[in-house]
């Protein structure tokens, strides 16, 4: 176990057991980011909540909602599309739907695309609103409805998702529909008003509150006095309508054994709304990432802010509990991205490379206890994304608490790199072929993940070595599928993809998920880690519209297979 000073690691051990000592200067810097020792907690200590009831065995779909477009949506999948897909999935016997994070991003142009770098995890991205389902649209005059309809954007010429064009069109339409009146900023602070004030100030001062005039860098009377009342009312209205449409999507899941599983990003934009409104419990200056490893020799800086463990404890974990409660209000479950972060996070000090960081430890009993408690109150399931190298205590504790881990085909291997037979997969897990950061089924078989990284210039090894590795991985997978009697020497790629899904069914995992990207043969993965503009991250739509997707024979084949 690593040494500590106020929860800051002075050394740590790598996955192969090698000890790495942290430069004392780094430890001192991270300690300074923690600030002075915390006062005694303002609330009673969190008591262990005991385990989630046992998660029901079921199957379902994993969605990138933005890519699920329909005849009624404006170039981006929306809450109405989610509700429609949920109704269809329920009719085919599915019990769960996992969606990408729906967190709010800064309301700027260009609109941030990554759902994992949110401005706020407590509020929702209004990009997902169905404009024509708003009561203000239904009650509007024919002239106003015509003006709104005329704003609908044309499909992007490159076939990708045009966030900027969609947001400009929706913002203009929503501005037309927002109720007029004598808008004023409420004198009393609330979470929603704080968020709306932040969004209003973004219009005048930009999305990073750290560059604002000094008197505006904290929510309070000065910021409330300066914020445009009409803009505050607009963003307040948007969030209320988002909550209504999200509730309607969640209601469409009534009767499913689990329902819609939301995704919680590991951190927040340090210049965003949550970092502004929650400054008392956010670690100013620190960014989270990962230490150096064989694939990322310089480590990783994710550019995200996170909780200060001392200050979070000092406030009785109120912000953590509120965040969870808000999400569970409209969810049947929650996937916690990088769940090991409830135990420890790799902090990167300001101006330092990711290699010049260290682990900061949290009170995992409190963090996990509140998570389990809120999930039990909501009757929801919890899934922890525990892929990669995690401490053994993470895996064993998730098991003890009936929190599902994550089992992904590409990663489920033995120490020699061979794919595990399905009987050796974990029981306490949610299983899938891939994730948003990994190759799709067709992409894996074709080597698209090698081509994409080579074209983006992010390979760390010679391309010939990468091709050799990809070929060996494909051969190893086919060997497993052959050994299971699921494929033969003449199997087509489409038959191999079907066999991958059959393999999932032979595992003991409690939830099994399929992705339309895999089923429909899309070769491009949603996100290519290590890239920004070199790859169309989060902009790859599903190859079929919602209407065509729900009648596609391949989608029905998987539903029939999983139901059997």
Coordinates of C-alpha atoms in Angstrom, one line a residue:
X1 CA 0.0 0.0 0.0
X2 CA 1.2 3.5 -0.7
X3 CA 2.4 5.9 1.9
X4 CA 0.2 8.9 2.7
X5 CA 0.3 12.4 4.0
X6 CA -3.3 13.7 4.5
X7 CA -4.4 11.3 1.8
X8 CA -1.7 12.3 -0.7
X9 CA 0.3 9.4 -1.9
X10 CA 4.1 9.6 -1.4
X11 CA 4.5 6.5 -3.6
X12 CA 2.4 4.0 -5.5
X13 CA 2.6 0.6 -7.1
X14 CA 2.2 -0.1 -10.8
X15 CA 0.1 -2.9 -12.1
X16 CA 3.1 -5.2 -12.2
X17 CA 4.0 -4.4 -8.6
X18 CA 6.8 -1.9 -9.2
X19 CA 7.1 0.9 -6.6
X20 CA 7.2 4.5 -7.9
X21 CA 8.3 7.2 -5.5
X22 CA 6.7 10.6 -5.8
X23 CA 8.9 13.6 -5.9
X24 CA 8.5 15.3 -2.5
X25 CA 8.0 18.6 -4.3
X26 CA 5.0 17.2 -6.1
X27 CA 3.6 16.0 -2.8
X28 CA 4.0 19.4 -1.2
X29 CA 2.3 21.1 -4.2
X30 CA -0.6 18.8 -4.1
X31 CA -0.9 19.3 -0.3
X32 CA -1.1 23.0 -1.0
X33 CA -4.0 22.4 -3.4
X34 CA -5.9 20.7 -0.6
X35 CA -5.6 23.8 1.5
X36 CA -5.6 23.8 5.4
X37 CA -6.8 20.7 7.2
X38 CA -10.6 20.4 7.2
X39 CA -12.8 21.3 10.2
X40 CA -14.9 18.5 11.8
X41 CA -17.6 17.4 9.3
X42 CA -20.6 19.7 9.3
X43 CA -22.9 16.7 9.2
X44 CA -23.0 13.3 10.9
X45 CA -20.5 10.7 9.5
X46 CA -21.9 8.7 6.7
X47 CA -22.8 5.2 7.8
X48 CA -22.4 2.2 5.4
X49 CA -25.6 1.7 3.5
X50 CA -25.1 -2.1 3.1
X51 CA -25.4 -3.8 -0.4
X52 CA -28.1 -2.7 -3.7
X53 CA -30.7 -5.3 -3.9
X54 CA -29.5 -8.0 -6.3
X55 CA -29.5 -6.6 -9.8
X56 CA -32.0 -8.4 -12.1
X57 CA -30.6 -10.4 -15.0
X58 CA -31.6 -8.7 -18.2
X59 CA -30.3 -7.4 -21.5
X60 CA -30.5 -4.1 -23.3
X61 CA -28.9 -1.5 -25.6
X62 CA -26.1 1.0 -25.2
X63 CA -26.7 4.3 -27.0
X64 CA -24.9 7.4 -27.9
X65 CA -28.0 9.5 -27.8
X66 CA -26.7 12.3 -30.1
X67 CA -26.3 9.7 -32.9
X68 CA -29.8 8.5 -32.7
X69 CA -31.6 10.7 -35.2
X70 CA -35.1 10.5 -36.4
X71 CA -37.5 12.2 -38.7
X72 CA -38.6 14.5 -35.9
X73 CA -35.3 15.5 -34.4
X74 CA -33.1 18.3 -35.7
X75 CA -29.8 16.6 -36.7
X76 CA -29.1 15.3 -33.2
X77 CA -30.8 12.6 -31.2
X78 CA -33.1 14.1 -28.5
X79 CA -35.2 13.2 -25.5
X80 CA -38.2 12.3 -27.7
X81 CA -35.9 9.9 -29.7
X82 CA -34.8 8.4 -26.4
X83 CA -38.4 7.9 -25.4
X84 CA -39.3 6.4 -28.7
X85 CA -36.3 4.0 -28.7
X86 CA -37.1 3.0 -25.2
X87 CA -40.7 2.1 -26.0
X88 CA -39.4 0.0 -29.0
X89 CA -36.8 -1.7 -26.9
X90 CA -39.3 -2.5 -24.2
X91 CA -41.6 -4.0 -26.8
X92 CA -38.8 -6.3 -27.9
X93 CA -38.1 -7.5 -24.3
X94 CA -35.1 -5.3 -23.4
X95 CA -34.8 -4.4 -19.7
X96 CA -32.1 -1.7 -19.8
X97 CA -30.8 1.2 -21.9
X98 CA -27.4 2.8 -21.2
X99 CA -27.0 6.3 -22.5
X100 CA -24.0 8.6 -22.8
X101 CA -23.7 11.4 -20.2
X102 CA -26.5 14.0 -20.7
X103 CA -24.6 16.6 -18.7
X104 CA -24.8 20.3 -19.6
X105 CA -22.0 21.9 -21.5
X106 CA -21.2 25.6 -21.7
X107 CA -23.9 27.3 -23.9
X108 CA -21.4 28.8 -26.4
X109 CA -20.6 28.7 -30.1
X110 CA -18.8 26.4 -31.0
X111 CA -20.7 24.0 -28.7
X112 CA -18.4 21.5 -26.8
X113 CA -19.0 18.0 -28.2
X114 CA -17.6 15.8 -25.5
X115 CA -20.2 14.5 -23.0
X116 CA -17.3 13.6 -20.7
X117 CA -16.1 17.2 -20.2
X118 CA -19.2 18.8 -18.8
X119 CA -19.8 22.3 -17.5
X120 CA -22.2 20.8 -15.1
X121 CA -23.1 17.3 -14.0
X122 CA -26.1 18.5 -12.1
X123 CA -28.0 19.9 -15.1
X124 CA -28.8 18.7 -18.6
X125 CA -27.7 19.7 -22.1
X126 CA -30.7 21.6 -23.7
X127 CA -29.3 20.4 -27.1
X128 CA -31.4 17.3 -26.4
X129 CA -34.7 19.2 -26.2
X130 CA -37.3 18.3 -28.8
X131 CA -38.4 21.8 -29.8
X132 CA -41.7 20.7 -31.3
X133 CA -42.8 18.8 -28.2
X134 CA -42.6 21.9 -26.0
X135 CA -46.0 23.2 -24.8
X136 CA -45.0 26.7 -25.9
X137 CA -44.7 25.4 -29.5
X138 CA -48.0 23.6 -29.3
X139 CA -49.7 26.7 -28.0
X140 CA -48.0 29.1 -30.3
X141 CA -49.7 30.9 -33.2
X142 CA -49.4 29.5 -36.7
X143 CA -46.9 32.2 -37.6
X144 CA -44.6 31.5 -34.7
X145 CA -44.7 27.7 -35.4
X146 CA -43.9 28.4 -39.0
X147 CA -40.9 30.6 -37.9
X148 CA -39.7 27.8 -35.7
X149 CA -40.1 25.2 -38.3
X150 CA -38.1 27.3 -40.8
X151 CA -35.1 27.2 -38.4
X152 CA -34.7 23.4 -38.7
X153 CA -31.1 22.8 -39.9
X154 CA -30.3 20.9 -43.0
X155 CA -28.2 17.7 -42.6
X156 CA -24.5 18.4 -42.6
X157 CA -22.8 17.9 -46.0
X158 CA -20.2 15.5 -44.5
X159 CA -22.7 13.3 -42.9
X160 CA -21.4 14.0 -39.4
X161 CA -23.3 15.6 -36.5
X162 CA -23.1 19.4 -36.7
X163 CA -23.4 20.4 -33.0
X164 CA -22.8 24.1 -33.8
X165 CA -25.4 24.3 -36.6
X166 CA -28.0 22.4 -34.5
X167 CA -27.4 24.5 -31.4
X168 CA -27.7 27.8 -33.3
X169 CA -31.0 26.6 -34.8
X170 CA -32.4 25.3 -31.5
X171 CA -31.2 28.3 -29.6
X172 CA -33.0 30.6 -32.1
X173 CA -36.1 28.5 -31.9
X174 CA -36.1 28.3 -28.1
X175 CA -35.6 32.1 -27.9
X176 CA -38.8 32.5 -30.0
X177 CA -40.7 30.2 -27.8
X178 CA -39.5 31.2 -24.4
X179 CA -42.3 32.9 -22.5
X180 CA -42.0 36.7 -22.3
X181 CA -42.6 38.6 -19.2
X182 CA -41.1 40.9 -16.6
X183 CA -38.0 38.7 -16.0
X184 CA -36.0 39.2 -12.8
X185 CA -33.2 37.4 -11.1
X186 CA -34.5 35.8 -7.8
X187 CA -33.0 37.4 -4.8
X188 CA -32.7 34.0 -3.1
X189 CA -29.9 31.7 -4.3
X190 CA -30.7 28.2 -5.5
X191 CA -28.8 25.6 -7.5
X192 CA -30.9 26.2 -10.6
X193 CA -30.6 30.0 -10.3
X194 CA -26.8 29.8 -9.8
X195 CA -26.6 27.6 -13.0
X196 CA -28.8 30.0 -14.9
X197 CA -26.8 33.0 -13.8
X198 CA -23.6 31.3 -14.9
X199 CA -25.1 30.6 -18.3
X200 CA -26.2 34.2 -18.6
X201 CA -22.8 35.6 -17.7
X202 CA -21.2 33.3 -20.3
X203 CA -22.9 35.4 -23.0
X204 CA -21.0 38.5 -21.8
X205 CA -17.8 37.2 -20.4
X206 CA -17.1 33.8 -22.0
X207 CA -17.3 30.3 -20.7
X208 CA -14.4 30.3 -18.2
X209 CA -15.4 32.0 -15.0
X210 CA -11.7 32.2 -13.9
X211 CA -11.3 35.0 -16.6
X212 CA -14.3 37.0 -15.4
X213 CA -14.0 40.3 -13.5
X214 CA -13.0 39.6 -9.9
X215 CA -16.4 40.5 -8.4
X216 CA -18.1 37.9 -10.6
X217 CA -15.9 35.0 -9.8
X218 CA -18.2 33.7 -7.1
X219 CA -22.0 33.3 -7.2
X220 CA -23.7 35.8 -5.1
X221 CA -25.2 39.3 -5.0
X222 CA -22.7 40.9 -7.4
X223 CA -23.1 38.2 -10.1
X224 CA -26.9 38.2 -9.6
X225 CA -27.0 41.9 -10.0
X226 CA -25.1 41.9 -13.3
X227 CA -26.7 38.9 -15.0
X228 CA -29.2 39.8 -17.7
X229 CA -32.6 38.8 -16.1
X230 CA -34.0 37.7 -19.5
X231 CA -31.1 35.4 -20.0
X232 CA -31.4 34.0 -16.5
X233 CA -35.1 33.3 -17.1
X234 CA -34.3 31.7 -20.4
X235 CA -31.8 29.2 -19.0
X236 CA -34.1 28.5 -16.0
X237 CA -36.9 27.7 -18.4
X238 CA -34.6 25.5 -20.5
X239 CA -33.7 23.3 -17.6
X240 CA -37.3 23.0 -16.5
X241 CA -38.3 21.8 -19.9
X242 CA -35.3 19.5 -20.0
X243 CA -36.4 17.9 -16.8
X244 CA -40.0 17.4 -18.1
X245 CA -38.8 15.7 -21.4
X246 CA -36.3 13.6 -19.5
X247 CA -39.0 12.5 -17.1
X248 CA -41.1 11.5 -20.1
X249 CA -38.3 9.4 -21.5
X250 CA -37.9 7.8 -18.1
X251 CA -41.6 7.1 -17.9
X252 CA -41.3 5.3 -21.3
X253 CA -39.1 2.8 -19.4
X254 CA -41.9 1.9 -16.9
X255 CA -42.1 -1.9 -16.8
X256 CA -38.5 -2.5 -17.8
X257 CA -36.5 -4.5 -15.2
X258 CA -33.9 -1.7 -15.0
X259 CA -34.8 1.1 -17.3
X260 CA -32.6 4.0 -18.5
X261 CA -29.1 3.9 -17.1
X262 CA -27.4 7.3 -17.1
X263 CA -23.6 7.9 -17.2
X264 CA -21.7 10.0 -14.7
X265 CA -18.6 11.7 -16.0
X266 CA -15.5 11.5 -13.7
X267 CA -15.0 15.3 -13.5
X268 CA -16.0 18.7 -14.7
X269 CA -14.7 21.6 -16.8
X270 CA -12.6 23.7 -14.3
X271 CA -14.0 26.8 -15.9
X272 CA -17.6 25.6 -16.0
X273 CA -20.8 26.1 -14.1
X274 CA -20.2 23.5 -11.4
X275 CA -16.7 24.6 -10.7
X276 CA -18.1 28.2 -10.3
X277 CA -21.0 27.3 -8.1
X278 CA -19.2 24.6 -6.0
X279 CA -15.9 26.3 -5.4
X280 CA -16.0 25.5 -1.7
X281 CA -15.7 21.8 -2.4
X282 CA -13.8 21.7 -5.7
X283 CA -10.0 21.4 -5.7
X284 CA -8.9 24.7 -7.3
X285 CA -6.0 24.2 -9.7
X286 CA -5.9 20.5 -9.7
X287 CA -6.7 18.4 -12.8
X288 CA -7.3 14.7 -12.9
X289 CA -5.8 12.1 -15.2
X290 CA -3.7 9.0 -15.1
X291 CA 0.0 8.1 -14.3
X292 CA 2.4 7.0 -16.9
X293 CA 1.9 3.4 -18.2
X294 CA 3.1 1.2 -21.1
X295 CA 0.7 2.9 -23.5
X296 CA 0.8 6.5 -22.3
X297 CA 4.4 6.9 -21.2
X298 CA 3.9 10.6 -20.3
X299 CA 0.7 9.9 -18.3
X300 CA -2.7 11.5 -19.1
X301 CA -4.2 14.9 -18.2
X302 CA -7.9 14.8 -18.7
X303 CA -8.2 18.5 -18.0
X304 CA -11.0 18.0 -15.5
X305 CA -11.6 19.4 -12.0
X306 CA -12.7 17.3 -9.1
X307 CA -13.7 17.3 -5.5
X308 CA -11.4 18.3 -2.7
X309 CA -11.7 15.4 -0.3
X310 CA -11.2 17.5 2.9
X311 CA -13.7 20.1 1.9
X312 CA -16.3 17.6 0.7
X313 CA -16.1 15.9 4.0
X314 CA -16.3 19.2 5.8
X315 CA -19.7 19.8 4.3
X316 CA -21.0 16.4 5.0
X317 CA -20.8 15.4 1.3
X318 CA -23.9 17.5 0.6
X319 CA -22.8 18.3 -3.0
X320 CA -22.1 14.6 -3.8
X321 CA -25.5 13.6 -2.4
X322 CA -27.4 16.3 -4.3
X323 CA -25.7 15.4 -7.6
X324 CA -26.7 11.8 -7.2
X325 CA -30.2 12.6 -6.1
X326 CA -30.8 14.9 -9.1
X327 CA -29.6 12.1 -11.5
X328 CA -31.6 9.3 -9.9
X329 CA -34.7 11.4 -10.1
X330 CA -35.0 10.5 -13.8
X331 CA -33.0 7.3 -14.1
X332 CA -33.3 3.6 -13.5
X333 CA -29.6 3.2 -13.0
X334 CA -26.2 5.0 -13.0
X335 CA -22.9 4.0 -14.6
X336 CA -20.1 5.7 -12.7
X337 CA -17.2 6.4 -15.1
X338 CA -13.8 5.6 -13.7
X339 CA -15.4 4.2 -10.5
X340 CA -11.9 3.8 -8.9
X341 CA -12.1 7.6 -8.5
X342 CA -14.3 7.1 -5.5
X343 CA -11.2 5.7 -3.9
X344 CA -8.4 7.7 -5.4
X345 CA -7.7 10.1 -8.3
X346 CA -4.4 11.0 -10.0
X347 CA -4.0 14.8 -9.5
X348 CA -1.9 16.9 -11.9
X349 CA -0.7 20.1 -10.4
X350 CA -1.0 23.4 -12.4
X351 CA 1.7 23.8 -15.0
X352 CA 3.0 20.2 -14.6
X353 CA 3.0 17.3 -16.9
X354 CA 0.8 14.3 -16.0
X355 CA 3.9 12.4 -15.0
X356 CA 4.4 15.0 -12.3
X357 CA 1.3 14.1 -10.3
X358 CA 0.3 11.8 -7.5
X359 CA -2.7 9.9 -6.2
X360 CA -5.1 11.7 -3.8
X361 CA -7.3 9.4 -1.7
X362 CA -10.9 9.9 -0.8
X363 CA -13.1 8.5 2.0
X364 CA -14.4 5.6 -0.1
X365 CA -16.7 4.4 2.6
X366 CA -18.5 7.8 2.6
X367 CA -18.4 8.2 -1.2
X368 CA -19.7 4.7 -1.8
X369 CA -22.0 4.7 1.1
X370 CA -23.9 7.8 -0.2
X371 CA -24.0 6.3 -3.7
X372 CA -25.5 3.1 -2.5
X373 CA -27.9 4.9 -0.2
X374 CA -29.2 7.2 -2.9
X375 CA -29.5 4.3 -5.4
X376 CA -31.5 2.3 -2.9
X377 CA -33.8 5.2 -2.2
X378 CA -34.4 5.6 -5.9
X379 CA -34.7 1.8 -6.6
X380 CA -31.9 2.1 -9.1
X381 CA -28.9 -0.1 -10.1
X382 CA -25.3 1.1 -10.1
X383 CA -22.6 0.1 -12.5
X384 CA -19.0 0.9 -11.9
X385 CA -16.6 1.4 -14.9
X386 CA -13.7 -0.6 -13.5
X387 CA -11.8 -1.3 -16.7
X388 CA -8.0 -1.2 -16.9
X389 CA -5.8 -1.3 -13.8
X390 CA -7.7 -0.8 -10.6
X391 CA -6.9 -1.7 -7.0
X392 CA -8.2 -5.1 -5.8
X393 CA -10.2 -3.3 -3.1
X394 CA -12.3 -1.6 -5.8
X395 CA -13.3 -4.9 -7.3
X396 CA -14.0 -6.7 -4.1
X397 CA -16.0 -3.8 -2.6
X398 CA -18.2 -3.5 -5.7
X399 CA -18.9 -7.2 -5.4
X400 CA -19.8 -6.9 -1.7
X401 CA -22.1 -3.9 -2.4
X402 CA -23.9 -5.6 -5.4
X403 CA -22.6 -2.8 -7.6
X404 CA -21.9 -4.2 -11.1
X405 CA -18.5 -3.9 -12.6
X406 CA -17.9 -3.7 -16.4
X407 CA -16.9 -6.6 -18.6
X408 CA -15.9 -5.7 -22.2
X409 CA -14.9 -8.3 -24.7
X410 CA -11.8 -6.6 -25.9
X411 CA -10.4 -6.4 -22.3
X412 CA -11.6 -9.7 -20.9
X413 CA -8.4 -11.7 -21.2
X414 CA -6.0 -13.8 -19.2
X415 CA -2.5 -12.9 -18.1
X416 CA -1.2 -14.1 -21.5
X417 CA -3.5 -11.9 -23.4
X418 CA -5.9 -14.7 -24.5
X419 CA -9.6 -14.0 -24.6
X420 CA -11.4 -15.6 -21.7
X421 CA -14.0 -18.2 -22.4
X422 CA -17.5 -16.9 -21.5
X423 CA -17.8 -19.2 -18.4
X424 CA -14.8 -17.4 -16.8
X425 CA -16.4 -13.9 -17.1
X426 CA -17.5 -12.2 -13.9
X427 CA -21.0 -12.7 -12.7
X428 CA -21.3 -9.2 -11.0
X429 CA -20.9 -7.2 -14.2
X430 CA -22.5 -5.5 -17.1
X431 CA -21.2 -7.0 -20.3
X432 CA -20.7 -5.6 -23.8
X433 CA -18.6 -6.1 -26.9
X434 CA -17.0 -2.6 -26.8
X435 CA -17.3 0.9 -25.4
X436 CA -17.4 4.5 -26.8
X437 CA -13.6 4.6 -26.5
X438 CA -12.9 1.3 -28.3
X439 CA -13.3 -0.2 -31.8
X440 CA -16.7 -1.2 -32.9
X441 CA -17.2 -4.9 -33.8
X442 CA -16.8 -4.2 -37.5
X443 CA -14.0 -1.8 -36.8
X444 CA -12.1 -4.4 -34.8
X445 CA -12.5 -7.0 -37.6
X446 CA -11.4 -4.7 -40.3
X447 CA -8.5 -3.0 -38.4
X448 CA -10.2 0.4 -38.6
X449 CA -8.8 1.3 -35.2
X450 CA -5.3 1.0 -36.6
X451 CA -6.1 3.0 -39.7
X452 CA -7.8 5.8 -37.6
X453 CA -5.0 6.1 -35.1
X454 CA -2.3 6.1 -37.9
X455 CA -4.2 8.8 -39.9
X456 CA -4.6 10.8 -36.7
X457 CA -0.9 10.5 -35.9
X458 CA -1.4 9.1 -32.4
X459 CA 0.3 5.7 -32.7
X460 CA 3.0 5.1 -30.1
X461 CA 4.4 2.2 -32.0
X462 CA 5.4 1.5 -35.6
X463 CA 2.3 0.9 -37.8
X464 CA 3.5 -2.5 -38.8
X465 CA 3.7 -3.5 -35.1
X466 CA 0.1 -2.2 -34.6
X467 CA -1.1 -4.2 -37.6
X468 CA 0.6 -7.3 -36.3
X469 CA -1.1 -6.8 -33.0
X470 CA -4.5 -6.2 -34.5
X471 CA -4.1 -9.4 -36.7
X472 CA -3.1 -11.4 -33.7
X473 CA -6.1 -10.1 -31.7
X474 CA -8.5 -11.0 -34.5
X475 CA -7.0 -14.5 -34.7
X476 CA -7.2 -15.0 -31.0
X477 CA -10.9 -13.9 -30.9
X478 CA -11.7 -16.2 -33.9
X479 CA -10.0 -19.0 -32.1
X480 CA -12.3 -18.5 -29.1
X481 CA -15.4 -18.2 -31.2
X482 CA -14.4 -21.4 -33.1
X483 CA -13.7 -23.2 -29.8
X484 CA -17.2 -22.3 -28.6
X485 CA -18.7 -23.6 -31.8
X486 CA -20.0 -20.2 -32.8
X487 CA -18.1 -19.7 -36.0
X488 CA -16.3 -21.7 -38.7
X489 CA -13.5 -21.2 -41.2
X490 CA -15.9 -19.7 -43.8
X491 CA -17.8 -17.4 -41.5
X492 CA -18.5 -13.9 -42.8
X493 CA -17.8 -10.8 -40.8
X494 CA -21.5 -10.3 -40.2
X495 CA -21.7 -13.9 -38.9
X496 CA -18.7 -13.2 -36.6
X497 CA -20.4 -10.2 -35.2
X498 CA -23.5 -12.3 -34.4
X499 CA -21.2 -14.8 -32.8
X500 CA -19.7 -12.1 -30.5
X501 CA -23.2 -11.4 -29.3
X502 CA -23.9 -15.1 -28.8
X503 CA -20.7 -15.2 -26.7
X504 CA -22.0 -12.5 -24.4
X505 CA -25.1 -14.6 -23.8
X506 CA -22.9 -17.5 -22.5
X507 CA -21.4 -15.4 -19.8
X508 CA -22.8 -15.2 -16.3
X509 CA -22.9 -11.4 -16.4
X510 CA -26.1 -9.9 -14.9
X511 CA -26.7 -7.4 -17.7
X512 CA -25.7 -7.9 -21.3
X513 CA -25.8 -4.9 -23.7
X514 CA -25.6 -4.6 -27.5
X515 CA -24.7 -1.5 -29.4
X516 CA -26.5 -0.4 -32.6
X517 CA -23.1 0.7 -33.9
X518 CA -22.0 -3.0 -33.6
X519 CA -25.2 -4.5 -34.9
X520 CA -25.5 -2.2 -37.9
X521 CA -21.8 -2.6 -39.0
X522 CA -20.5 0.9 -38.3
X523 CA -16.7 0.7 -38.5
X524 CA -16.0 4.1 -36.8
X525 CA -15.8 4.2 -33.1
X526 CA -17.6 7.1 -31.3
X527 CA -14.4 8.5 -29.7
X528 CA -10.7 8.0 -30.5
X529 CA -8.7 8.7 -27.3
X530 CA -5.7 11.0 -27.7
X531 CA -7.3 13.0 -30.5
X532 CA -9.1 16.3 -30.8
X533 CA -9.6 17.7 -34.3
X534 CA -7.8 14.7 -35.9
X535 CA -10.9 12.5 -35.6
X536 CA -14.6 13.3 -35.6
X537 CA -15.1 12.5 -31.9
X538 CA -18.7 12.3 -30.7
X539 CA -19.9 13.3 -34.2
X540 CA -20.4 9.8 -35.8
X541 CA -24.1 9.2 -36.2
X542 CA -25.7 5.8 -36.4
X543 CA -25.9 4.6 -40.0
X544 CA -29.7 4.4 -39.9
X545 CA -32.4 6.7 -38.7
X546 CA -34.5 5.7 -35.7
X547 CA -37.4 4.7 -37.9
X548 CA -35.2 2.5 -40.1
X549 CA -33.2 1.2 -37.2
X550 CA -36.2 -0.1 -35.3
X551 CA -37.4 -2.1 -38.3
X552 CA -34.0 -3.4 -39.4
X553 CA -33.7 -7.2 -39.5
X554 CA -30.3 -7.1 -37.8
X555 CA -31.6 -5.3 -34.8
X556 CA -34.5 -7.7 -34.6
X557 CA -32.1 -10.7 -34.9
X558 CA -30.2 -9.5 -31.8
X559 CA -33.3 -8.8 -29.9
X560 CA -34.6 -12.3 -30.7
X561 CA -31.3 -13.8 -29.8
X562 CA -31.1 -12.1 -26.4
X563 CA -34.7 -12.9 -25.6
X564 CA -34.1 -16.6 -26.3

